[in-house]
Amino acid sequence: MNNRTERITKRLEQLSLISDDDKCLSRFFGTPAHNEAKNLLMTWMEAAGLLVFCDSLGNVRGVLKSNQQNAKHFVIGSHYDTVYNAGNFDGPLGIILGIEIAQRLKENNTELPFHLNIACFSDEEGSRFNTAYLGSSVLAGNFDTDWLLRTDDCNVTLSEAIETYYGNVEAISNDKILEGDWLGYYEIHIEQGPVLCKENLPICLVSNIASQIRVEVTWEGISAHAGTSPMYLRDDALCAASEFILEVEKTGQKHQEKLVGTVGKMNMLSNTSNVIPAFVCHSLDIRSADSDFLIEIQDQLQHKAIEISKKRNIKLSWKVMQMNPAVICDSHLKDVLRKSIKKVGIDKSIEITSGAGHDAVMISKVAPVSMLFVRCTDGISHNPEEYASPEDIEVALKVSDQFLDELIKEFN
Ligand SMILES: [Zn+2]
């Protein structure tokens, strides 16, 4: 392991110790651990010689400025929030590699034809406020002020969470990079799937990112005594939700070549063993590489939910929280990345579709995007077992250094 890879693995370890939960890694947006991680990232970026600031949404941003007039921005980014019971690599790997890439260019006094930005996004997973890509939406100028009213499980609004640690919600729109000022975006991420392990490759290109729709579904029935209410006189919200959830599974299985569907989060009332549940609110997450097909599936599932609610006399609410069309990675950036992979001595290069969403989805609304995947053992992620080896990380760093060198050559 060379010194740089050693520094990266040590930092990954260090960051993984910053958690809001004693027993596992959990770092949601706007918590004490999240704020501590932000401060540590700022220290590392300053040590790398970047101009560092934290924007109004807690995105840590470090810039190496170009001396050229009218230089545009090239951004390398990933996120530092995590899911609950997370692994050490999802998000932080891309950030820490980004800092390392910038540090080499700074130490070599490289003349940059673009402003190189390293962006540590404050919220990508959306675990607390159900707002995926929140951090990157700020840079892309796509932050929706309606999100400020969203609440977490303790009824704290996003607006309150922002103001506790990061800043003034009024200033969020000033933190964007103007659409015409983007040159491109690059993100390094663990694959979160098994293809690289199967192909025995350390890294690969991402060709596109699947389309994703997130819905919040609520079912309202009537709470009643579990002992005295006969089965035929119940308006059980959980039974309605359960019937629907199995329908989601069936639909996913029917189209398994091109669709996945998941209900991963659920709250219910009164959550007591002897009361018939009157209220259930759950998530729905559906994804496909084909955006039009996914919209069709969303309609079908909504239809099915309406049918179930009518049959069972349950009030239904269907709220689309997020709808992201599929993203195609930029063909030119991909060519440069492919060339870089070859130059570091990897002859076989494959391209895969990302089923997982990434900040690149949000940035793609304003800039050409590119992504590199790094092998993670058995494709496991969102899990403490998540692992990428130092050897593979070293390859990702070499490829990325080469990629930046090629881009600098091209734009100089
Ligand atoms: Zn991630």
Coordinates of C-alpha atoms and ligand atoms in Angstrom, one line a residue:
M1 CA 0.0 0.0 0.0
N2 CA 1.5 3.4 -0.9
N3 CA 1.4 6.4 1.4
R4 CA -1.6 7.9 -0.3
T5 CA -3.7 4.8 -0.2
E6 CA -2.7 4.4 3.5
R7 CA -3.9 7.9 4.2
I8 CA -7.2 7.2 2.4
T9 CA -7.9 4.0 4.3
K10 CA -7.0 5.6 7.6
R11 CA -9.4 8.5 6.9
L12 CA -12.2 6.1 6.0
E13 CA -11.6 4.4 9.3
Q14 CA -11.6 7.7 11.2
L15 CA -14.7 8.9 9.5
S16 CA -16.5 5.7 10.2
L17 CA -16.0 6.2 14.0
I18 CA -18.2 9.4 13.8
S19 CA -21.7 8.1 14.5
D20 CA -24.8 9.2 16.3
D21 CA -25.3 5.6 17.4
D22 CA -22.9 3.8 19.8
K23 CA -23.5 0.4 18.3
C24 CA -23.4 1.1 14.6
L25 CA -22.5 3.7 12.0
S26 CA -25.4 6.1 11.5
R27 CA -24.9 9.7 10.4
F28 CA -28.1 11.4 9.2
F29 CA -28.2 14.9 8.0
G30 CA -28.1 17.6 10.6
T31 CA -27.1 15.6 13.7
P32 CA -24.1 16.1 16.1
A33 CA -22.1 13.3 14.3
H34 CA -22.9 14.8 10.9
N35 CA -21.6 18.1 12.1
E36 CA -18.5 16.6 13.5
A37 CA -17.8 14.8 10.2
K38 CA -18.3 18.1 8.4
N39 CA -15.6 19.7 10.6
L40 CA -13.2 16.8 10.1
L41 CA -13.6 17.0 6.3
M42 CA -12.9 20.7 6.4
T43 CA -9.7 20.0 8.2
W44 CA -8.5 17.5 5.7
M45 CA -9.4 19.8 2.8
E46 CA -7.5 22.7 4.3
A47 CA -4.5 20.4 4.9
A48 CA -4.7 19.5 1.2
G49 CA -4.4 23.2 0.3
L50 CA -7.9 23.8 -0.9
L51 CA -9.9 27.0 -0.4
V52 CA -12.6 25.5 1.9
F53 CA -16.1 26.6 2.9
C54 CA -19.3 25.0 4.2
D55 CA -22.3 26.2 2.3
S56 CA -25.8 26.9 3.7
L57 CA -26.8 23.2 3.5
G58 CA -23.7 21.8 5.1
N59 CA -22.0 20.8 1.9
V60 CA -18.3 21.0 2.5
R61 CA -16.6 22.5 -0.5
G62 CA -13.0 22.8 -1.4
V63 CA -11.7 24.6 -4.5
L64 CA -8.4 24.7 -6.4
K65 CA -8.7 27.8 -8.5
S66 CA -7.6 28.2 -12.1
N67 CA -5.8 31.3 -13.1
Q68 CA -7.5 31.3 -16.4
Q69 CA -10.1 33.9 -17.2
N70 CA -13.6 32.6 -17.6
A71 CA -12.6 29.2 -16.3
K72 CA -15.5 26.8 -15.7
H73 CA -16.0 24.4 -12.8
F74 CA -15.2 20.7 -12.7
V75 CA -16.6 19.0 -9.7
I76 CA -15.6 15.8 -8.0
G77 CA -18.2 14.8 -5.4
S78 CA -19.8 12.3 -3.1
H79 CA -21.7 12.3 0.2
Y80 CA -20.9 12.1 3.9
D81 CA -24.3 11.2 5.3
T82 CA -25.1 7.5 5.8
V83 CA -28.0 5.2 6.2
Y84 CA -28.7 3.6 9.6
N85 CA -26.3 0.7 10.4
A86 CA -24.1 1.7 7.4
G87 CA -20.8 0.6 6.0
N88 CA -17.6 2.7 5.9
F89 CA -17.4 3.2 2.2
D90 CA -20.7 4.3 0.7
G91 CA -20.2 8.0 0.2
P92 CA -16.9 8.7 2.1
L93 CA -14.8 6.7 -0.4
G94 CA -15.6 9.2 -3.2
I95 CA -15.0 12.2 -1.0
I96 CA -11.7 11.1 0.4
L97 CA -10.4 10.0 -3.0
G98 CA -11.5 13.4 -4.3
I99 CA -9.4 15.2 -1.6
E100 CA -6.4 13.0 -2.5
I101 CA -6.8 13.8 -6.2
A102 CA -6.9 17.5 -5.6
Q103 CA -3.9 17.4 -3.1
R104 CA -1.6 15.8 -5.8
L105 CA -2.5 18.6 -8.3
K106 CA -1.9 21.2 -5.6
E107 CA 1.4 19.8 -4.6
N108 CA 2.5 19.6 -8.2
N109 CA 1.5 23.2 -8.7
T110 CA -0.5 22.0 -11.7
E111 CA -1.9 24.8 -13.9
L112 CA -5.6 24.2 -14.0
P113 CA -7.7 25.1 -17.0
F114 CA -10.8 24.8 -14.8
H115 CA -11.7 25.4 -11.1
L116 CA -11.5 22.0 -9.5
N117 CA -14.1 21.6 -6.8
I118 CA -14.3 18.8 -4.3
A119 CA -17.8 18.6 -3.0
C120 CA -18.7 16.6 0.1
F121 CA -22.5 16.5 -0.1
S122 CA -24.3 16.7 3.2
D123 CA -27.3 14.5 2.3
E124 CA -27.6 12.0 -0.4
E125 CA -29.4 9.0 1.3
G126 CA -32.3 11.2 2.4
S127 CA -32.6 9.0 5.5
R128 CA -33.9 11.7 7.8
F129 CA -36.2 13.8 5.7
N130 CA -36.9 11.5 2.8
T131 CA -35.0 13.9 0.5
A132 CA -32.5 12.0 -1.7
Y133 CA -29.7 14.2 -3.3
L134 CA -30.5 17.1 -1.0
G135 CA -26.9 18.3 -0.8
S136 CA -26.1 18.1 -4.6
S137 CA -29.4 19.8 -5.4
V138 CA -27.9 23.0 -3.9
L139 CA -24.9 23.0 -6.3
A140 CA -27.2 22.1 -9.2
G141 CA -29.5 25.1 -8.4
N142 CA -32.4 22.6 -8.0
F143 CA -33.1 22.9 -4.3
D144 CA -36.9 23.0 -3.8
T145 CA -37.9 25.3 -1.0
D146 CA -41.0 23.1 -0.3
W147 CA -38.6 20.6 1.1
L148 CA -37.9 23.0 4.0
L149 CA -41.2 22.0 5.5
R150 CA -40.6 18.3 5.5
T151 CA -40.3 16.8 9.0
D152 CA -38.3 13.9 10.4
D153 CA -39.8 11.2 12.7
C154 CA -39.6 13.7 15.7
N155 CA -41.4 16.4 13.8
V156 CA -38.3 18.6 13.4
T157 CA -38.5 20.4 10.1
L158 CA -35.7 20.4 7.5
S159 CA -35.5 24.1 7.9
E160 CA -34.9 23.8 11.7
A161 CA -32.2 21.1 11.1
I162 CA -30.4 23.4 8.6
E163 CA -30.5 26.4 10.9
T164 CA -29.2 24.3 13.9
Y165 CA -25.9 23.6 12.3
Y166 CA -25.3 25.0 8.9
G167 CA -26.8 28.3 8.1
N168 CA -29.4 30.5 6.7
V169 CA -32.1 28.8 4.6
E170 CA -32.6 32.1 2.7
A171 CA -29.1 31.8 1.3
I172 CA -29.3 28.3 -0.1
S173 CA -30.0 29.5 -3.6
N174 CA -26.8 31.5 -3.6
D175 CA -24.7 28.4 -3.2
K176 CA -25.4 27.0 -6.7
I177 CA -22.9 26.8 -9.5
L178 CA -24.6 28.6 -12.4
E179 CA -25.7 26.3 -15.2
G180 CA -23.3 27.7 -17.8
D181 CA -20.3 27.5 -15.4
W182 CA -20.2 23.8 -15.2
L183 CA -17.6 21.8 -17.2
G184 CA -18.4 18.4 -15.8
Y185 CA -18.8 16.2 -12.8
Y186 CA -17.1 13.0 -11.6
E187 CA -18.0 10.6 -8.8
I188 CA -16.3 7.6 -7.5
H189 CA -18.4 5.2 -5.6
I190 CA -18.5 1.5 -4.5
E191 CA -20.5 -0.6 -6.9
Q192 CA -23.1 -1.8 -4.3
G193 CA -23.7 -4.8 -6.6
P194 CA -21.9 -8.0 -7.5
V195 CA -20.8 -7.5 -11.1
L196 CA -17.2 -6.4 -10.5
C197 CA -16.7 -9.4 -8.1
K198 CA -18.0 -11.7 -10.7
E199 CA -15.9 -10.2 -13.5
N200 CA -12.9 -10.1 -11.2
L201 CA -12.2 -6.4 -11.9
P202 CA -11.2 -3.7 -9.4
I203 CA -13.1 -0.8 -11.1
C204 CA -15.4 0.0 -14.1
L205 CA -17.3 2.7 -15.9
V206 CA -20.9 3.5 -15.2
S207 CA -22.9 3.8 -18.4
N208 CA -26.2 5.0 -16.8
I209 CA -28.1 5.3 -13.6
A210 CA -31.5 3.8 -13.2
S211 CA -34.7 5.9 -13.0
Q212 CA -36.2 6.0 -9.5
I213 CA -39.5 7.0 -8.1
R214 CA -40.2 7.3 -4.3
V215 CA -43.7 7.5 -3.0
E216 CA -45.1 8.0 0.5
V217 CA -48.2 5.8 0.9
T218 CA -50.6 6.2 3.8
W219 CA -53.5 4.1 4.8
E220 CA -56.1 5.3 7.2
G221 CA -58.6 2.9 8.8
I222 CA -60.3 2.8 12.2
S223 CA -58.7 1.7 15.4
A224 CA -60.7 -0.7 17.5
H225 CA -60.3 -3.4 20.1
A226 CA -58.5 -6.5 19.0
G227 CA -60.7 -8.7 21.1
T228 CA -64.2 -7.4 20.5
S229 CA -64.2 -6.4 16.8
P230 CA -65.3 -9.3 14.6
M231 CA -63.2 -9.9 11.5
Y232 CA -65.8 -8.8 9.1
L233 CA -66.2 -5.4 10.8
R234 CA -62.7 -4.2 10.7
D235 CA -61.1 -1.4 8.8
D236 CA -57.5 -2.5 9.3
A237 CA -54.9 -0.2 7.8
L238 CA -52.1 -2.6 8.2
C239 CA -53.9 -5.4 6.4
A240 CA -54.5 -3.1 3.5
A241 CA -50.9 -2.0 3.4
S242 CA -49.7 -5.6 3.6
E243 CA -51.9 -6.6 0.6
F244 CA -50.4 -3.7 -1.3
I245 CA -46.8 -4.5 -0.3
L246 CA -47.1 -8.1 -1.6
E247 CA -48.4 -6.6 -4.8
V248 CA -45.2 -4.5 -5.1
E249 CA -43.2 -7.7 -4.7
K250 CA -45.3 -9.6 -7.3
T251 CA -44.9 -6.7 -9.8
G252 CA -41.1 -6.6 -9.3
Q253 CA -40.9 -10.4 -9.8
K254 CA -43.0 -10.3 -12.9
H255 CA -40.6 -7.7 -14.5
Q256 CA -37.5 -8.8 -12.8
E257 CA -35.3 -8.1 -15.8
K258 CA -36.0 -4.4 -15.6
L259 CA -37.7 -3.5 -12.4
V260 CA -37.1 -3.5 -8.6
G261 CA -39.6 -2.4 -6.0
T262 CA -39.1 -2.1 -2.3
V263 CA -41.1 -1.0 0.8
G264 CA -38.3 -0.3 3.3
K265 CA -39.8 2.0 5.9
M266 CA -43.0 1.9 7.8
N267 CA -44.7 3.7 10.7
M268 CA -48.0 2.6 12.2
L269 CA -50.5 3.6 14.9
S270 CA -51.1 2.6 17.5
N271 CA -48.4 -0.1 17.2
T272 CA -49.9 -2.0 20.1
S273 CA -50.7 -5.7 20.2
N274 CA -54.4 -5.4 21.2
V275 CA -55.5 -2.6 18.9
I276 CA -56.4 -2.8 15.3
P277 CA -54.0 -0.6 13.4
A278 CA -55.7 2.6 12.2
F279 CA -52.9 4.3 10.4
V280 CA -49.9 3.0 8.4
C281 CA -47.5 5.2 6.4
H282 CA -44.8 3.5 4.3
S283 CA -42.3 4.2 1.7
L284 CA -42.3 2.8 -1.9
D285 CA -39.1 2.8 -3.9
I286 CA -39.3 1.6 -7.5
R287 CA -36.4 1.7 -10.1
S288 CA -35.8 0.8 -13.7
A289 CA -33.3 1.8 -16.4
D290 CA -36.3 2.6 -18.5
S291 CA -38.0 5.9 -17.3
D292 CA -41.2 5.6 -19.3
F293 CA -41.7 2.0 -18.1
L294 CA -41.2 3.1 -14.5
I295 CA -43.9 5.7 -14.8
E296 CA -46.3 3.1 -16.2
I297 CA -45.5 0.8 -13.2
Q298 CA -46.1 3.7 -10.8
D299 CA -49.5 4.2 -12.4
Q300 CA -50.3 0.5 -12.2
L301 CA -49.3 0.3 -8.5
Q302 CA -51.3 3.4 -7.6
H303 CA -54.3 1.9 -9.4
K304 CA -53.9 -1.3 -7.4
A305 CA -53.6 0.7 -4.1
I306 CA -56.9 2.5 -4.9
E307 CA -58.5 -0.8 -5.6
I308 CA -57.4 -2.2 -2.3
S309 CA -58.4 0.9 -0.4
K310 CA -61.9 0.8 -1.9
K311 CA -62.3 -2.9 -1.2
R312 CA -61.2 -2.6 2.4
N313 CA -62.8 0.8 3.1
I314 CA -59.5 2.4 3.9
K315 CA -58.6 6.0 3.1
L316 CA -55.5 6.1 0.9
S317 CA -53.0 8.9 0.3
W318 CA -50.4 8.6 -2.5
K319 CA -47.7 11.2 -2.4
V320 CA -44.9 11.1 -5.0
M321 CA -41.8 12.3 -3.1
Q322 CA -39.2 12.0 -5.8
M323 CA -39.2 11.1 -9.5
N324 CA -35.8 10.9 -11.2
P325 CA -35.5 9.9 -14.8
A326 CA -32.7 7.6 -15.9
V327 CA -29.3 9.3 -16.3
I328 CA -26.9 8.6 -19.2
C329 CA -23.3 9.3 -18.4
D330 CA -21.6 11.7 -20.7
S331 CA -20.1 9.9 -23.7
H332 CA -17.0 12.1 -24.0
L333 CA -16.1 12.0 -20.3
K334 CA -16.6 8.2 -20.5
D335 CA -14.2 8.0 -23.4
V336 CA -11.6 9.9 -21.4
L337 CA -12.2 7.7 -18.4
R338 CA -11.9 4.6 -20.5
K339 CA -8.6 5.8 -21.9
S340 CA -7.4 6.5 -18.4
I341 CA -8.3 3.0 -17.3
K342 CA -6.3 1.5 -20.2
K343 CA -3.3 3.8 -19.5
V344 CA -3.0 2.5 -15.9
G345 CA -2.8 -1.1 -17.3
I346 CA -6.3 -2.5 -17.0
D347 CA -7.1 -4.0 -20.4
K348 CA -10.6 -5.1 -19.7
S349 CA -13.1 -2.4 -19.2
I350 CA -16.8 -2.9 -18.8
E351 CA -19.7 -0.6 -18.3
I352 CA -22.6 -1.2 -16.0
T353 CA -25.9 0.4 -15.1
S354 CA -26.2 1.7 -11.6
G355 CA -29.4 0.5 -9.9
A356 CA -28.5 2.7 -7.0
G357 CA -29.0 6.4 -7.2
H358 CA -26.1 8.8 -6.8
D359 CA -25.5 12.5 -6.6
A360 CA -24.6 12.4 -10.3
V361 CA -28.4 12.1 -10.9
M362 CA -29.0 15.5 -9.5
I363 CA -25.9 17.1 -11.1
S364 CA -26.9 15.6 -14.5
K365 CA -29.7 18.2 -14.7
V366 CA -27.0 20.9 -15.2
A367 CA -23.7 19.2 -16.3
P368 CA -22.2 16.3 -18.1
V369 CA -21.6 13.5 -15.5
S370 CA -19.2 10.6 -15.2
M371 CA -18.8 7.8 -12.6
L372 CA -16.3 5.2 -11.7
F373 CA -17.4 2.1 -9.6
V374 CA -15.0 0.4 -7.2
R375 CA -15.5 -3.3 -6.4
C376 CA -17.0 -4.0 -3.0
T377 CA -16.9 -7.5 -1.6
D378 CA -19.9 -9.6 -2.6
G379 CA -21.7 -6.5 -3.7
I380 CA -22.7 -5.9 -0.1
S381 CA -23.6 -2.3 0.9
H382 CA -25.8 -0.3 3.3
N383 CA -24.5 -2.8 5.8
P384 CA -21.5 -2.8 8.2
E385 CA -20.0 -5.7 6.1
E386 CA -19.4 -3.3 3.2
Y387 CA -15.8 -3.4 2.1
A388 CA -13.5 -2.2 -0.7
S389 CA -9.9 -3.4 -0.5
P390 CA -6.9 -1.0 -0.4
E391 CA -5.6 -2.5 -3.6
D392 CA -8.8 -1.7 -5.5
I393 CA -8.9 1.8 -3.9
E394 CA -5.3 2.3 -5.1
V395 CA -6.4 1.4 -8.7
A396 CA -9.3 3.9 -8.4
L397 CA -6.9 6.6 -7.4
K398 CA -4.5 5.9 -10.2
V399 CA -7.3 5.9 -12.8
S400 CA -8.7 9.1 -11.3
D401 CA -5.3 10.9 -11.3
Q402 CA -4.9 9.9 -14.9
F403 CA -8.4 11.0 -15.7
L404 CA -7.7 14.5 -14.3
D405 CA -4.4 14.7 -16.2
E406 CA -6.2 13.9 -19.4
L407 CA -8.9 16.5 -18.8
I408 CA -6.3 19.1 -17.9
K409 CA -4.4 18.4 -21.1
E410 CA -7.6 18.5 -23.1
F411 CA -8.8 21.9 -21.8
N412 CA -5.4 23.6 -21.6
Ligands
ZN1 ZN -23.8 6.5 -1.8

